[in-house]
């Protein structure tokens, strides 16, 4: 029986994620499988891969052929490198401790690269949030200035109305007392 390591699609429209499975090569994409060895979520940056490393290495070792996408995922996780290094150990090119050191050095380099990408994404999000906050502060300042202008105009209108009401009341009192309405005082002539 020919086995393949392939992806089985899950999720919903516009948000697909995949299970990494070992299946008979004749089985359909989302059909029966022998074993699920991990998952792959391309919706995150960087893509999230959760892989049972030992089982993936076992299946590669017994001859399971990965599809192109599964091969890229296994390569990115180091399964194919470890298979290569273990082949070198079997041939006597180096010992298992050296193979493990080489693998650990590669893994540290890969983790540093992914950490850098994650830090850049977090920095972009922070910069976008700061820009959005600055824009909101500017909008609030503009709204506050507009509101202050409206309040000033309303206060002036209210003061003018109160002054007019006071003059009318003064004129009404003067008329009730039978006096002539007080005219605005003219400056004294010199």
Tab-separated table of C-alpha atoms in Angstrom:
chain	number	residue	atom	x	y	z
A	1	UNK	CA	0.000	0.000	0.000
A	2	UNK	CA	1.427	3.376	-1.025
A	3	UNK	CA	1.037	5.999	1.667
A	4	UNK	CA	1.064	9.748	1.321
A	5	UNK	CA	1.483	12.550	3.795
A	6	UNK	CA	-1.053	15.146	2.743
A	7	UNK	CA	-3.329	17.911	3.973
A	8	UNK	CA	-7.022	17.427	4.785
A	9	UNK	CA	-9.015	20.669	4.568
A	10	UNK	CA	-11.124	21.909	7.488
A	11	UNK	CA	-12.614	25.233	8.547
A	12	UNK	CA	-15.043	27.359	6.593
A	13	UNK	CA	-15.030	29.554	3.525
A	14	UNK	CA	-12.253	32.165	3.606
A	15	UNK	CA	-10.766	30.573	6.755
A	16	UNK	CA	-9.386	27.169	5.862
A	17	UNK	CA	-7.004	25.252	8.083
A	18	UNK	CA	-5.620	21.809	7.463
A	19	UNK	CA	-4.873	18.566	9.274
A	20	UNK	CA	-1.630	16.895	8.249
A	21	UNK	CA	-2.516	13.241	7.753
A	22	UNK	CA	-1.006	9.999	6.552
A	23	UNK	CA	-3.397	8.348	4.094
A	24	UNK	CA	-3.566	5.719	1.399
A	25	UNK	CA	-2.586	7.399	-1.871
A	26	UNK	CA	-5.905	6.277	-3.433
A	27	UNK	CA	-8.057	7.925	-0.726
A	28	UNK	CA	-9.684	11.295	-1.510
A	29	UNK	CA	-8.321	14.516	-0.018
A	30	UNK	CA	-10.788	14.726	2.865
A	31	UNK	CA	-11.496	10.985	3.030
A	32	UNK	CA	-10.223	8.203	5.249
A	33	UNK	CA	-6.738	8.466	6.656
A	34	UNK	CA	-4.406	6.255	8.639
A	35	UNK	CA	-3.098	8.758	11.185
A	36	UNK	CA	-3.289	12.478	11.898
A	37	UNK	CA	0.200	13.779	12.635
A	38	UNK	CA	-0.423	17.511	12.926
A	39	UNK	CA	-2.219	20.643	11.809
A	40	UNK	CA	-1.407	23.656	9.639
A	41	UNK	CA	-3.063	27.076	9.885
A	42	UNK	CA	-2.007	29.451	7.081
A	43	UNK	CA	-4.228	32.264	8.414
A	44	UNK	CA	-1.627	33.479	10.924
A	45	UNK	CA	1.645	35.249	10.230
A	46	UNK	CA	3.893	33.253	10.297
A	47	UNK	CA	1.748	30.199	9.569
A	48	UNK	CA	1.083	28.014	12.610
A	49	UNK	CA	2.234	24.400	12.360
A	50	UNK	CA	1.562	21.886	15.124
A	51	UNK	CA	3.366	18.661	14.199
A	52	UNK	CA	4.087	15.386	15.997
A	53	UNK	CA	7.743	15.363	14.975
A	54	UNK	CA	8.495	11.745	15.928
A	55	UNK	CA	5.501	10.311	14.042
A	56	UNK	CA	6.249	12.439	10.970
A	57	UNK	CA	9.874	11.242	11.027
A	58	UNK	CA	8.660	7.634	11.410
A	59	UNK	CA	6.320	7.852	8.417
A	60	UNK	CA	8.975	9.507	6.249
A	61	UNK	CA	11.377	6.779	7.356
A	62	UNK	CA	9.035	3.968	6.297
A	63	UNK	CA	8.509	5.474	2.855
A	64	UNK	CA	5.437	7.706	2.997
A	65	UNK	CA	5.645	10.256	0.193
A	66	UNK	CA	4.618	13.816	1.105
A	67	UNK	CA	2.702	15.985	-1.344
A	68	UNK	CA	4.425	19.213	-2.417
A	69	UNK	CA	2.745	21.347	0.235
A	70	UNK	CA	3.258	18.730	2.952
A	71	UNK	CA	6.902	18.460	1.895
A	72	UNK	CA	7.347	22.225	2.345
A	73	UNK	CA	5.748	22.031	5.802
A	74	UNK	CA	7.861	19.037	6.860
A	75	UNK	CA	10.976	20.749	5.537
A	76	UNK	CA	10.131	23.926	7.437
A	77	UNK	CA	9.726	21.935	10.648
A	78	UNK	CA	13.012	20.078	10.114
A	79	UNK	CA	11.680	16.568	9.575
A	80	UNK	CA	13.426	16.169	6.223
A	81	UNK	CA	16.683	17.607	7.620
A	82	UNK	CA	16.579	15.140	10.516
A	83	UNK	CA	15.957	12.264	8.072
A	84	UNK	CA	18.970	13.438	6.076
A	85	UNK	CA	21.124	13.699	9.202
A	86	UNK	CA	20.035	10.247	10.412
A	87	UNK	CA	20.990	8.891	6.970
A	88	UNK	CA	24.458	10.338	7.506
A	89	UNK	CA	24.639	8.653	10.909
A	90	UNK	CA	23.698	5.286	9.364
A	91	UNK	CA	26.411	5.709	6.733
A	92	UNK	CA	28.983	6.577	9.410
A	93	UNK	CA	29.683	10.122	8.196
A	94	UNK	CA	29.258	11.458	11.751
A	95	UNK	CA	27.826	10.351	15.060
A	96	UNK	CA	24.339	10.960	16.434
A	97	UNK	CA	25.492	13.695	18.838
A	98	UNK	CA	26.902	15.730	15.923
A	99	UNK	CA	23.667	15.227	14.006
A	100	UNK	CA	21.684	16.457	17.011
A	101	UNK	CA	23.958	19.527	17.374
A	102	UNK	CA	23.488	20.407	13.693
A	103	UNK	CA	19.745	20.040	14.033
A	104	UNK	CA	19.627	22.194	17.196
A	105	UNK	CA	21.675	24.930	15.469
A	106	UNK	CA	19.280	24.906	12.500
A	107	UNK	CA	16.256	24.992	14.849
A	108	UNK	CA	17.679	27.963	16.801
A	109	UNK	CA	18.266	29.879	13.555
A	110	UNK	CA	14.722	29.148	12.374
A	111	UNK	CA	13.215	30.208	15.727
A	112	UNK	CA	15.181	33.474	15.623
A	113	UNK	CA	13.857	34.184	12.128
A	114	UNK	CA	10.246	33.456	13.198
A	115	UNK	CA	10.706	35.570	16.324
A	116	UNK	CA	11.876	38.460	14.161
A	117	UNK	CA	8.811	38.150	11.905
A	118	UNK	CA	6.499	38.031	14.931
A	119	UNK	CA	8.199	41.094	16.440
A	120	UNK	CA	7.827	43.001	13.154
A	121	UNK	CA	4.129	42.145	12.997
A	122	UNK	CA	3.619	43.288	16.595
A	123	UNK	CA	5.513	46.515	15.821
A	124	UNK	CA	3.312	47.156	12.764
A	125	UNK	CA	0.161	46.638	14.837
A	126	UNK	CA	1.458	48.994	17.532
A	127	UNK	CA	2.352	51.676	14.960
A	128	UNK	CA	-1.089	51.349	13.351
A	129	UNK	CA	-2.763	51.668	16.755
A	130	UNK	CA	-0.684	54.770	17.570
A	131	UNK	CA	-1.560	56.353	14.216
A	132	UNK	CA	-5.244	55.604	14.787
A	133	UNK	CA	-5.050	57.118	18.277
A	134	UNK	CA	-3.330	60.263	16.957
A	135	UNK	CA	-5.994	60.622	14.267
A	136	UNK	CA	-8.733	60.216	16.873
A	137	UNK	CA	-7.105	62.831	19.131
A	138	UNK	CA	-7.000	65.296	16.211
A	139	UNK	CA	-10.652	64.622	15.422
A	140	UNK	CA	-11.567	65.141	19.085
A	141	UNK	CA	-9.654	68.445	19.165
A	142	UNK	CA	-11.492	69.614	16.028
A	143	UNK	CA	-14.845	68.599	17.512
A	144	UNK	CA	-14.002	70.328	20.801
A	145	UNK	CA	-13.047	73.546	18.975
A	146	UNK	CA	-16.269	73.397	16.939
A	147	UNK	CA	-18.307	72.791	20.095
A	148	UNK	CA	-16.560	75.663	21.902
A	149	UNK	CA	-17.347	77.945	18.938
A	150	UNK	CA	-21.006	76.910	19.040
A	151	UNK	CA	-21.171	77.449	22.813
A	152	UNK	CA	-19.535	80.878	22.458
A	153	UNK	CA	-22.026	81.867	19.762
A	154	UNK	CA	-24.914	80.578	21.894
A	155	UNK	CA	-23.605	82.453	24.951
A	156	UNK	CA	-23.276	85.667	22.914
A	157	UNK	CA	-26.799	85.227	21.546
A	158	UNK	CA	-28.099	84.567	25.062
A	159	UNK	CA	-26.300	87.653	26.394
A	160	UNK	CA	-27.701	89.777	23.555
A	161	UNK	CA	-31.191	88.414	24.240
A	162	UNK	CA	-30.805	89.120	27.964
A	163	UNK	CA	-29.602	92.677	27.195
A	164	UNK	CA	-32.540	93.222	24.862
A	165	UNK	CA	-34.929	91.841	27.500
A	166	UNK	CA	-33.389	94.120	30.122
A	167	UNK	CA	-33.832	97.168	27.858
A	168	UNK	CA	-37.432	96.184	27.158
A	169	UNK	CA	-38.065	95.746	30.882
A	170	UNK	CA	-36.457	99.113	31.620
A	171	UNK	CA	-38.550	100.749	28.883
A	172	UNK	CA	-41.699	99.104	30.223
A	173	UNK	CA	-40.945	100.305	33.764
A	174	UNK	CA	-40.249	103.805	32.519
A	175	UNK	CA	-43.455	103.808	30.477
A	176	UNK	CA	-45.402	102.569	33.483
A	177	UNK	CA	-44.027	105.405	35.598
A	178	UNK	CA	-44.904	107.841	32.831
A	179	UNK	CA	-41.339	108.819	32.100
A	180	UNK	CA	-39.733	108.964	28.705
A	181	UNK	CA	-37.594	105.994	27.818
A	182	UNK	CA	-34.007	106.603	28.870
A	183	UNK	CA	-31.844	107.310	25.893
A	184	UNK	CA	-28.362	106.104	25.653
A	185	UNK	CA	-26.172	108.537	27.525
A	186	UNK	CA	-24.296	110.773	25.169
A	187	UNK	CA	-20.793	111.819	26.051
A	188	UNK	CA	-20.589	115.191	27.715
A	189	UNK	CA	-19.696	118.041	25.421
A	190	UNK	CA	-16.609	119.923	26.359
